[in-house]
Structures are given as structure tokens and as C-alpha cells.
PDB file of C-alpha atoms in Angstrom:
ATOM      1  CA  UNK A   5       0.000   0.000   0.000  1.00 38.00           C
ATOM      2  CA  UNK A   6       1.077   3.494  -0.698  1.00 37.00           C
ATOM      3  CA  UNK A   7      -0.201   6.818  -0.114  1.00 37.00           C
ATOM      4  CA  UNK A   8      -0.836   9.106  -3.154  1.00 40.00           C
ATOM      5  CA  UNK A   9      -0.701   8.441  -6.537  1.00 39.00           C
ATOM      6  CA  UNK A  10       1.020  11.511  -6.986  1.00 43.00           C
ATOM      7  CA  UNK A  11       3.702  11.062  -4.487  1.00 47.00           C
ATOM      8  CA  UNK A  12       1.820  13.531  -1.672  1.00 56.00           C
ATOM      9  CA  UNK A  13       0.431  13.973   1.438  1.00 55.00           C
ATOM     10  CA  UNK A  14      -1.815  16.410   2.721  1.00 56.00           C
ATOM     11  CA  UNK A  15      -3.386  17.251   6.382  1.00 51.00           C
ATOM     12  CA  UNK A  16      -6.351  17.773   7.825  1.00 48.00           C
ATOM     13  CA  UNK A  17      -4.622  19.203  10.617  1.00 41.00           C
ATOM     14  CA  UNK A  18      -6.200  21.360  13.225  1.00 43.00           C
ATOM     15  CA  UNK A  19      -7.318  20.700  16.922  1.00 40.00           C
ATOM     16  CA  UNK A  20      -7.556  17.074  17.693  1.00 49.00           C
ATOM     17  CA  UNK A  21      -6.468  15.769  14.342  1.00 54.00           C
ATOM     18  CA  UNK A  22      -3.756  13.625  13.336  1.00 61.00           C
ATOM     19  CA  UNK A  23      -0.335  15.115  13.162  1.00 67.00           C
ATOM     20  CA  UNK A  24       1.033  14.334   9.709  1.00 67.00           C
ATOM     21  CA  UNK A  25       4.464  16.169  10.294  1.00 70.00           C
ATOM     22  CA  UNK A  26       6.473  12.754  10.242  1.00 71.00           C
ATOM     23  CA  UNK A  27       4.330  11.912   6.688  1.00 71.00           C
ATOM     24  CA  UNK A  28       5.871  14.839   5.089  1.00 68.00           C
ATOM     25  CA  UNK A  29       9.056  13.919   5.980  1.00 76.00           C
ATOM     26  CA  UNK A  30       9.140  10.831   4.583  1.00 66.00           C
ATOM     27  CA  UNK A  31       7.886  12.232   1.532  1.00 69.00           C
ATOM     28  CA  UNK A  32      10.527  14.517   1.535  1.00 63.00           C
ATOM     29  CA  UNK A  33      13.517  12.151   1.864  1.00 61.00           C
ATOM     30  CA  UNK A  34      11.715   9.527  -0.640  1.00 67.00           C
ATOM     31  CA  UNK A  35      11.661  12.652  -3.151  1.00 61.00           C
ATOM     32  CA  UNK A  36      11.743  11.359  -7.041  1.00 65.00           C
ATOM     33  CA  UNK A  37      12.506   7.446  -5.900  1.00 62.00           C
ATOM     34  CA  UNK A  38       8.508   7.631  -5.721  1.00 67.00           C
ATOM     35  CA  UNK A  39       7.640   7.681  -9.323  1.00 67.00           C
ATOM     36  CA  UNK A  40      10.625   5.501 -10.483  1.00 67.00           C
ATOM     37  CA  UNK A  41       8.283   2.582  -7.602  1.00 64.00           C
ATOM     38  CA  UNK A  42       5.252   3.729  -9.204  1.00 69.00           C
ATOM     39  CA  UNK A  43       5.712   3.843 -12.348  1.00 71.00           C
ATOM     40  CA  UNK A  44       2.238   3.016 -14.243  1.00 75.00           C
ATOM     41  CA  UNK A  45      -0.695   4.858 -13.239  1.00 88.00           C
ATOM     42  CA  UNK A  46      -3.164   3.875 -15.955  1.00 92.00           C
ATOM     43  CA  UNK A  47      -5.800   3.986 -13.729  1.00 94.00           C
ATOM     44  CA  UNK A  48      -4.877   7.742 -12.288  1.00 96.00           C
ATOM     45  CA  UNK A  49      -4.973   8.677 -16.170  1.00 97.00           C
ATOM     46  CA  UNK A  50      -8.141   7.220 -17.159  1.00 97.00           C
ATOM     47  CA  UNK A  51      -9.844   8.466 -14.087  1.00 98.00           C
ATOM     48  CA  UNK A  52      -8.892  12.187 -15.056  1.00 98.00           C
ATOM     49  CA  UNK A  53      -9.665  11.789 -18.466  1.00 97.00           C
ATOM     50  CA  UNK A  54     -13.207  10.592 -17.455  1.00 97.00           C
ATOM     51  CA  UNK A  55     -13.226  13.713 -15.285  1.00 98.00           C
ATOM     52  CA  UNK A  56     -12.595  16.340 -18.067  1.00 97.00           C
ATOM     53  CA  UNK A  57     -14.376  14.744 -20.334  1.00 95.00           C
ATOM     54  CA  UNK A  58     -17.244  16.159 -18.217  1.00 83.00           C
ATOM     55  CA  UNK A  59     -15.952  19.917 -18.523  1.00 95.00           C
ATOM     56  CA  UNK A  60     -15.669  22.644 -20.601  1.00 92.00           C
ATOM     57  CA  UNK A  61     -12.662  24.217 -21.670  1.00 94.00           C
ATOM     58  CA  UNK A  62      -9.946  25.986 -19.752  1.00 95.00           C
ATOM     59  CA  UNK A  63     -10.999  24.203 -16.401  1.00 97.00           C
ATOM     60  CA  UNK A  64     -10.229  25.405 -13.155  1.00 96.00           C
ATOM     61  CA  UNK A  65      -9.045  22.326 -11.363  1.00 97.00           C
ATOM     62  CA  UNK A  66      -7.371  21.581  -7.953  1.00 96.00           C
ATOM     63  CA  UNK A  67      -4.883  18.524  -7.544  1.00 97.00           C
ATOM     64  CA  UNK A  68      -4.808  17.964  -3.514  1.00 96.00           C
ATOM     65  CA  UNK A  69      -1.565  15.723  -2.354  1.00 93.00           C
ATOM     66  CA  UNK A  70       0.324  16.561  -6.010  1.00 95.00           C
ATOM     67  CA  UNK A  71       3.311  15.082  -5.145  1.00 92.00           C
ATOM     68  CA  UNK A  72       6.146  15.459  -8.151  1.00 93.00           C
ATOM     69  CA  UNK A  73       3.227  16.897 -10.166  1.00 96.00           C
ATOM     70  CA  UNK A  74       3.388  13.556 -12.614  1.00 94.00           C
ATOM     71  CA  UNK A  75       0.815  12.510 -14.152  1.00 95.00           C
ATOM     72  CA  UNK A  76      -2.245  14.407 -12.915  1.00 97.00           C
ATOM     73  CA  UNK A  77      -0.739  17.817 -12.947  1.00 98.00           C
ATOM     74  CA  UNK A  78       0.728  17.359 -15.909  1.00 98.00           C
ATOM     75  CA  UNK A  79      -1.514  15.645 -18.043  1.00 98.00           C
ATOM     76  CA  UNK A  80      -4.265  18.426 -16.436  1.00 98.00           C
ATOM     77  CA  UNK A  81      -2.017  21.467 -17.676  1.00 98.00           C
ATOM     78  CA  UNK A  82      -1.212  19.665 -21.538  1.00 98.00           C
ATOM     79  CA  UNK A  83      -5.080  19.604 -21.458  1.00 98.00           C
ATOM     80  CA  UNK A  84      -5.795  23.275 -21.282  1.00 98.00           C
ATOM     81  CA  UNK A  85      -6.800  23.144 -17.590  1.00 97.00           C
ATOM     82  CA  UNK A  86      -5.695  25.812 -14.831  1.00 96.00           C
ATOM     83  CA  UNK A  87      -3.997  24.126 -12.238  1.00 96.00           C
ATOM     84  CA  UNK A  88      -3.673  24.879  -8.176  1.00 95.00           C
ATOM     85  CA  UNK A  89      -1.410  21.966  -6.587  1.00 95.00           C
ATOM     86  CA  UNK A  90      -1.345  21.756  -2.954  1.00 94.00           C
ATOM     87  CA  UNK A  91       0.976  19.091  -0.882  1.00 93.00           C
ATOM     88  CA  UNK A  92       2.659  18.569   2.632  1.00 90.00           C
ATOM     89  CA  UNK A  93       5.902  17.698   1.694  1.00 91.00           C
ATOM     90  CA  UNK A  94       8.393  20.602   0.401  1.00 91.00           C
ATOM     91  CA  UNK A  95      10.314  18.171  -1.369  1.00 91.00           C
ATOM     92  CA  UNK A  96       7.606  16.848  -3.739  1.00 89.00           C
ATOM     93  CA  UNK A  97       6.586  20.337  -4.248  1.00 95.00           C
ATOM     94  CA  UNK A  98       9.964  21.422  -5.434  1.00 94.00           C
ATOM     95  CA  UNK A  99       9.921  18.307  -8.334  1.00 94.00           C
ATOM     96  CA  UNK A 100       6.332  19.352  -9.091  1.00 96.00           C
ATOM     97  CA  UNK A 101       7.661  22.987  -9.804  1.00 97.00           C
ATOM     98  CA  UNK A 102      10.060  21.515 -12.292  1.00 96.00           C
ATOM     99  CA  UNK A 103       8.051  19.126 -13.717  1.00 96.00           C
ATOM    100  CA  UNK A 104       4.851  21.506 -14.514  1.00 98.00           C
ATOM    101  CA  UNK A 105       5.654  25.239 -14.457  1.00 98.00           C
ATOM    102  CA  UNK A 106       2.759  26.143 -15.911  1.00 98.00           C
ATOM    103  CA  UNK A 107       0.939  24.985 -12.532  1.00 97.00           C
ATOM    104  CA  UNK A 108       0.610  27.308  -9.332  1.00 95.00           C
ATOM    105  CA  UNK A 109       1.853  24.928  -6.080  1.00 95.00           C
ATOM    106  CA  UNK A 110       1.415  26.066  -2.419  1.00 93.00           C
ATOM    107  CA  UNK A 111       2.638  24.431   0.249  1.00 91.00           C
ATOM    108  CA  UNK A 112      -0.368  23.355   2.265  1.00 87.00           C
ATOM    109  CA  UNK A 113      -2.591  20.922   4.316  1.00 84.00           C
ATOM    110  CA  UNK A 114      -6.365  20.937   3.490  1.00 73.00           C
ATOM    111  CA  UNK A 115      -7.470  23.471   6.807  1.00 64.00           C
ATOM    112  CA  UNK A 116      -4.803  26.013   4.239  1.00 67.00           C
ATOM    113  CA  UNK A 117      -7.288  25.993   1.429  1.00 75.00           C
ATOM    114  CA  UNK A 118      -8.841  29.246   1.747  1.00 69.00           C
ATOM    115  CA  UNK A 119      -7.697  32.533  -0.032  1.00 61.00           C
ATOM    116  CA  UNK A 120      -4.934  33.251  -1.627  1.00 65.00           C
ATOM    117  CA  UNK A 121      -5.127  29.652  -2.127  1.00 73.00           C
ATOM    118  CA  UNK A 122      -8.423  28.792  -3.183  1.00 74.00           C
ATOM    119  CA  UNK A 123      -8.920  31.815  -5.008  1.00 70.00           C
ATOM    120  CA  UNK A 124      -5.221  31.893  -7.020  1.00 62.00           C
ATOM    121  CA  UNK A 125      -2.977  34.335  -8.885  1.00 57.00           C
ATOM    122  CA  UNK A 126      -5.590  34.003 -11.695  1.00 58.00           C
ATOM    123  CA  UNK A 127      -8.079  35.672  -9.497  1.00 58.00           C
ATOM    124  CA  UNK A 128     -10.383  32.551  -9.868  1.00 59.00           C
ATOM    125  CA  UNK A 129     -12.414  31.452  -7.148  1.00 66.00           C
ATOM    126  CA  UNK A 130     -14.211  27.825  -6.694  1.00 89.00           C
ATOM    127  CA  UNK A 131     -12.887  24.826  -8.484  1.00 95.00           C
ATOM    128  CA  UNK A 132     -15.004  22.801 -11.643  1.00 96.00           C
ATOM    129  CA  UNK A 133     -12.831  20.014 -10.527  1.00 98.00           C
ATOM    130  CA  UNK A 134     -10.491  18.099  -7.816  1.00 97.00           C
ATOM    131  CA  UNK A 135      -8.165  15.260  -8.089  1.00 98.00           C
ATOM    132  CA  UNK A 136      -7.630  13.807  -5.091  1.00 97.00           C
ATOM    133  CA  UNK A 137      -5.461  10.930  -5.566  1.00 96.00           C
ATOM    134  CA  UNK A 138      -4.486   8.326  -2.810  1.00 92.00           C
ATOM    135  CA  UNK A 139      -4.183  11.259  -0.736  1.00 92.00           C
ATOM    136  CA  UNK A 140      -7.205  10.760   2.053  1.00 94.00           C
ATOM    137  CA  UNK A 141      -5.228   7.472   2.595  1.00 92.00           C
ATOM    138  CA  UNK A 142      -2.672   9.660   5.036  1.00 89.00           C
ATOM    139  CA  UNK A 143      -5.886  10.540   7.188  1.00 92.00           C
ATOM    140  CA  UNK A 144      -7.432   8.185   9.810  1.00 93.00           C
ATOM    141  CA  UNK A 145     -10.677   6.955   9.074  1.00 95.00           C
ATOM    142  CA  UNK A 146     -12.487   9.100  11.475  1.00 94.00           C
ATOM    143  CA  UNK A 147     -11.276  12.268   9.494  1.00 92.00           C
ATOM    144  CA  UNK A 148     -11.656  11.303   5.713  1.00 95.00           C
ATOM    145  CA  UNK A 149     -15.304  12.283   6.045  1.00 95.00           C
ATOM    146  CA  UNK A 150     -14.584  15.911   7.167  1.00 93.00           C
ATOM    147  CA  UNK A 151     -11.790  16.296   4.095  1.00 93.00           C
ATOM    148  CA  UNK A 152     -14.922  14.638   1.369  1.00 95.00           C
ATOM    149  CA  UNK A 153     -16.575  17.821   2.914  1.00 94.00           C
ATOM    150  CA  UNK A 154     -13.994  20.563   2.952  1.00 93.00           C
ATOM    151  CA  UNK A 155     -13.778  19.289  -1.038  1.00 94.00           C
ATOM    152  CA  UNK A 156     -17.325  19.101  -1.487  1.00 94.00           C
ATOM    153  CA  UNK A 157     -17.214  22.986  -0.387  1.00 92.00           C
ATOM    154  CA  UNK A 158     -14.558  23.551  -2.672  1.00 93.00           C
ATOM    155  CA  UNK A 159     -16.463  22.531  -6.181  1.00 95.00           C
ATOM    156  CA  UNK A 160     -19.050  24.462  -8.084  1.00 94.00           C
ATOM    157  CA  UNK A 161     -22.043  23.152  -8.032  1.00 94.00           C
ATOM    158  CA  UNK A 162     -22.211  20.276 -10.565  1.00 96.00           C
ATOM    159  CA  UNK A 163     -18.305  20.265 -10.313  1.00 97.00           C
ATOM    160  CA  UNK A 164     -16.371  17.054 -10.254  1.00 98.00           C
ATOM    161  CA  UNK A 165     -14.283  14.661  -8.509  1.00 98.00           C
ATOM    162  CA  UNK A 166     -12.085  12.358  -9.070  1.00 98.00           C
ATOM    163  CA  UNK A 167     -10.862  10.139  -6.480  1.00 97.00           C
ATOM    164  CA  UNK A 168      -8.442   6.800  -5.807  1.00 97.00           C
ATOM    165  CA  UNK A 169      -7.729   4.638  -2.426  1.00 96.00           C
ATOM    166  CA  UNK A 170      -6.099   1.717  -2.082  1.00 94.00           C
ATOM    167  CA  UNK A 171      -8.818  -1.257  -0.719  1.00 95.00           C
ATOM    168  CA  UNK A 172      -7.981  -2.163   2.545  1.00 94.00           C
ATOM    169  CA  UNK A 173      -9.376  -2.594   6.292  1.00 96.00           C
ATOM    170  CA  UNK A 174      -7.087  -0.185   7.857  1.00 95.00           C
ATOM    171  CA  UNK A 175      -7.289   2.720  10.381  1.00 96.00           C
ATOM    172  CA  UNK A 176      -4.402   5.223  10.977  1.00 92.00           C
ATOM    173  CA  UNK A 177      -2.228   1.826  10.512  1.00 89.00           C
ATOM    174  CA  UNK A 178       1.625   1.919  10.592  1.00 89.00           C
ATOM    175  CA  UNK A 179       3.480   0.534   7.260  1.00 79.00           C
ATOM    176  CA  UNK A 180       7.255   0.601   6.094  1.00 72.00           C
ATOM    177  CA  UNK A 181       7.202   2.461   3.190  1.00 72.00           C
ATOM    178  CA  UNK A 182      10.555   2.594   0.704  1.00 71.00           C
ATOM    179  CA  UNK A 183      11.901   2.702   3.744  1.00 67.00           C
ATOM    180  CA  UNK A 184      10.399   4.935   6.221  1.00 67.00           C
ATOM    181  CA  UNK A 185       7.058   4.334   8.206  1.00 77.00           C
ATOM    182  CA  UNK A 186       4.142   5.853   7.299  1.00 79.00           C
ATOM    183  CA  UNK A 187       0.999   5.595   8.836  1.00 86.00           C
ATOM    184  CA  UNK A 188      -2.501   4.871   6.818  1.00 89.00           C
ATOM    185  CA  UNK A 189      -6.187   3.948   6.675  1.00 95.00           C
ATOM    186  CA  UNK A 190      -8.573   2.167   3.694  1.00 96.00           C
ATOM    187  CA  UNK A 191     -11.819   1.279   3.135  1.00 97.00           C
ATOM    188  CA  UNK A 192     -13.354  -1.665   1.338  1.00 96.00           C
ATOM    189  CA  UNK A 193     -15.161  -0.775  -2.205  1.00 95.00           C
ATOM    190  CA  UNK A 194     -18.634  -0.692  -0.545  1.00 97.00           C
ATOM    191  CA  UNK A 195     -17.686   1.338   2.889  1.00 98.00           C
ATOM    192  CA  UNK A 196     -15.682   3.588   0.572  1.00 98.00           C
ATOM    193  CA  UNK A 197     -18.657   4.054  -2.161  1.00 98.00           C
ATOM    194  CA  UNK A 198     -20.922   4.921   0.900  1.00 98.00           C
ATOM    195  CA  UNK A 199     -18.392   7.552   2.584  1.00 98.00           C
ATOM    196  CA  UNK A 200     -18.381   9.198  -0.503  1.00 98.00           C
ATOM    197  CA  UNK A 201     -22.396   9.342  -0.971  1.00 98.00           C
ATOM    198  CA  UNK A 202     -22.978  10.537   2.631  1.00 98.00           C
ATOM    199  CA  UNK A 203     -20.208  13.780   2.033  1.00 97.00           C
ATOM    200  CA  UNK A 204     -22.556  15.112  -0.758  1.00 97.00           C
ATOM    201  CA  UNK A 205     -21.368  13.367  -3.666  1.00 98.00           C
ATOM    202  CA  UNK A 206     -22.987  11.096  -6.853  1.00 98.00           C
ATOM    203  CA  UNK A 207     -20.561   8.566  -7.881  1.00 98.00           C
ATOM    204  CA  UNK A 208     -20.545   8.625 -12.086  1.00 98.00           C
ATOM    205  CA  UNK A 209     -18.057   5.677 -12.397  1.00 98.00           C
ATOM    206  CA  UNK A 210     -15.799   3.473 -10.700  1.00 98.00           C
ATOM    207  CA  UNK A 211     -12.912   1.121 -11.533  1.00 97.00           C
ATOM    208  CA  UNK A 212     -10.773  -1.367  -9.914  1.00 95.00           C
ATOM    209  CA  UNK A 213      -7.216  -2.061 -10.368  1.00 91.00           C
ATOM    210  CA  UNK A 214      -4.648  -4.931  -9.235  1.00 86.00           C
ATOM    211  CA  UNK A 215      -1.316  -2.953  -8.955  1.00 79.00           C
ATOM    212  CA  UNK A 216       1.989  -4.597  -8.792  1.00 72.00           C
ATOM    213  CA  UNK A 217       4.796  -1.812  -7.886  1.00 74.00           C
ATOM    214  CA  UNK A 218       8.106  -1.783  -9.296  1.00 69.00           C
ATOM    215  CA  UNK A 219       9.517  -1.509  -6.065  1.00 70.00           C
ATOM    216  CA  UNK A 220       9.933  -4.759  -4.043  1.00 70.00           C
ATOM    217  CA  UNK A 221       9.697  -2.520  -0.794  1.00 66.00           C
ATOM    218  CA  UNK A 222       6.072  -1.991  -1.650  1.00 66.00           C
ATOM    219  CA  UNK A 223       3.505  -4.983  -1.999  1.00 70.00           C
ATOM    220  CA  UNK A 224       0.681  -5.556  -4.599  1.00 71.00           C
ATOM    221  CA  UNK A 225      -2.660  -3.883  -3.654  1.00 85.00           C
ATOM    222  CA  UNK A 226      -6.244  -3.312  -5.225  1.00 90.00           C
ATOM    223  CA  UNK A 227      -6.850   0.404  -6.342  1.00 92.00           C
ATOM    224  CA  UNK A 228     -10.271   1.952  -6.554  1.00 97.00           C
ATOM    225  CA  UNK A 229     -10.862   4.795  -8.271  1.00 97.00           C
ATOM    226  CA  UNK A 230     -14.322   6.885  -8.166  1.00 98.00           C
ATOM    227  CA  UNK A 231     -15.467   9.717 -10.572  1.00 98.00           C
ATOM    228  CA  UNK A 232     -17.732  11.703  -9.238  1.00 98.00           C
ATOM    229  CA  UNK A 233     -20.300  14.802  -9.124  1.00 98.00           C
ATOM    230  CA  UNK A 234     -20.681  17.269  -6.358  1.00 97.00           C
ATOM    231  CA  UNK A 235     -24.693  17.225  -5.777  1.00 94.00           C
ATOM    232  CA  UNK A 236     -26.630  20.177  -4.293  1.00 86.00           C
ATOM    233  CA  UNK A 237     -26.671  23.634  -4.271  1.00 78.00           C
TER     234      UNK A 237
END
């Protein structure tokens, strides 16, 4: 099991939530050994071009836990999309920077996503779309509900989500990791599905992956990814 997708990590953070300080500095030392562990992500592709295929042009689109940047950031920019990339770890930021200048990155945990942030150097306020890749899997289980929300708040209405976890029965669980220790949580498909429902949100698709890293430091695991639609007003 791994923890974004993208390489990133991003906090809840705030009074009586998890501190995710030690996350981010694992990210930071693993730095660009991430994507040479991980290095297919069909599934983080497809699930983004499902998502745009649902918006018009020049969308505004927010990648939480970006990591290096690669794909989703890049692959969001080559489409025409403005991006606003948001991670934990310094490190991962500084490769995203590289990798997709044409992207605007802040160094941030989800309670940070507020103006200037939210609103960005293009002046633009709410998002048409978030990815949000692997990154609620740095959360325990009793806050992933909260960050669906904070998202959910962060989309236009009708705007869209897509979303990946690894399936597993886990709850703030400890896990070497390339070697360091990182601490995560899953769901099962069906928990998961229903987390997502109850946090204002339709689910337009889902898909299931087995996923066999590169890396022998990091075991096989089942990815699900969801596309979905923020509902209400």
C-alpha cells in the first residue's frame, strides 16, 4: 500500500487531528525514488480523463496531495486546464515545480485551502474540478469524512471529482514504506462508495485495479478509483 498516486500527502490538521508532520518527511527524503516505484498509473490517467471529459474548456481544477506533479498535474495542464497543486511535503513540491511550471503549487494541508489559495494568482475562485489521488489514505478513518466535505465545499455546483484509495481494512495503521514508516487507513469498495455518498457526492463511475509496484519494498494492492459529481446547491 502506498499513499498518493502523486507522491503527496496532505493534512487535515487542526485541533484534535492527526499530526502528519512525520508523513511529510518521509515524503521529503523519498523525493523522485517515488515515481521511479510507481511507475504506471493507468488507472490515475483514465480516471482524469473521465473527469474532463465532463468539462468545458480551460478548467479550473485543484490537484490535492500533487506530489512530483506527474501525471495528474501534468496531463491536467497539456489539457488546457488551470492548475492549483497543494501538498505537505516541500520536497515533492519542489519536483512538481520543475516538472509543470505552468501549474501554481502552495505548500499546504487541506485546513490552508482558503484565499490566496483557493482563489489563485488568476483571481479565480471555486474549483469545476479536484483530483484527489491516494491522498485521504494519510488521514485516519475518522477524518476522511470531514476532508470529502472541505472538497465538497470547494467545487461548483455540478463540479467534479475524481478520487483513488487503495482497498484495505485499515485505520491510521503503521506501514514501512521505501523505507520509512508511514501511517494509513482504507476502506473496502462498498464502505468507501458509501463515505463518498454521505459527504454530498454522486458517484458517475468506478474502476478497480490490481497494482503490482516496481519496487519490491512496496507490496501488490487493489486500487479503486471513483469519478464523481458534487450534488446540491
Amino acid at each position: 500500500m502506498r499513499s498518493s498516486r502523486g507522491g503527496g500527502t496532505v493534512n487535515v490538521g487542526g485541533t484534535g487531528r492527526a499530526d502528519r508532520s512525520g508523513q511529510a518527511a518521509a515524503f521529503d527524503a523519498i523525493g523522485g525514488r517515488y515515481d521511479e516505484a510507481f511507475p504506471h498509473k493507468e488507472g490515475q490517467l483514465a480516471a482524469v480523463e473521465r473527469m474532463l471529459d465532463g468539462l468545458g474548456p480551460g478548467p479550473r481544477v485543484l490537484d490535492v496531495g500533487c506530489g512530483t506533479g506527474l501525471p495528474t498535474a501534468r496531463q491536467l495542464v497539456d489539457a488546457g486546464a488551470r492548475v492549483v497543486g497543494v501538498d505537505l511535503s516541500a520536497g515533492m513540491l519542489e519536483l512538481a515545480r520543475k516538472n509543470v511550471p505552468e501549474a501554481e503549487f502552495h505548500h499546504a494541508d487541506l485546513t490552508d485551502l482558503t484565499r490566496p489559495i483557493t482563489q489563485g494568482a488568476d483571481g479565480g475562485g471555486e474549483f469545476d474540478a479536484i483530483t484527489c489521488f491516494f491522498t485521504l489514505l494519510m488521514l485516519p478513518r475518522a477524518e476522511i469524512p470531514g476532508a470529502l466535505r472541505l472538497l465538497h465545499g470547494l467545487l461548483r455546483p455540478g463540479g467534479r471529482l475524481a478520487l483513488s484509495m487503495v482497498e484495505a481494512d485499515l485505520d491510521d495503521a503503521e506501514i514501512p514504506f521505501l523505507g520509512h514508516t508511514i501511517r494509513v487507513s482504507g476502506f473496502l469498495r462498498a464502505e468507501l462508495h458509501q463515505v463518498v455518498r454521505d459527504t454530498g457526492f454522486e458517484i458517475t463511475g468506478a474502476e478497480t485495479y490490481a497494482y503490482a509496484p516496481a519496487s519490491p519494498d512496496a507490496p501488490p494492492e487493489h486500487q479503486l478509483f471513483l469519478n464523481c459529481r458534487r450534488t446540491g446547491t
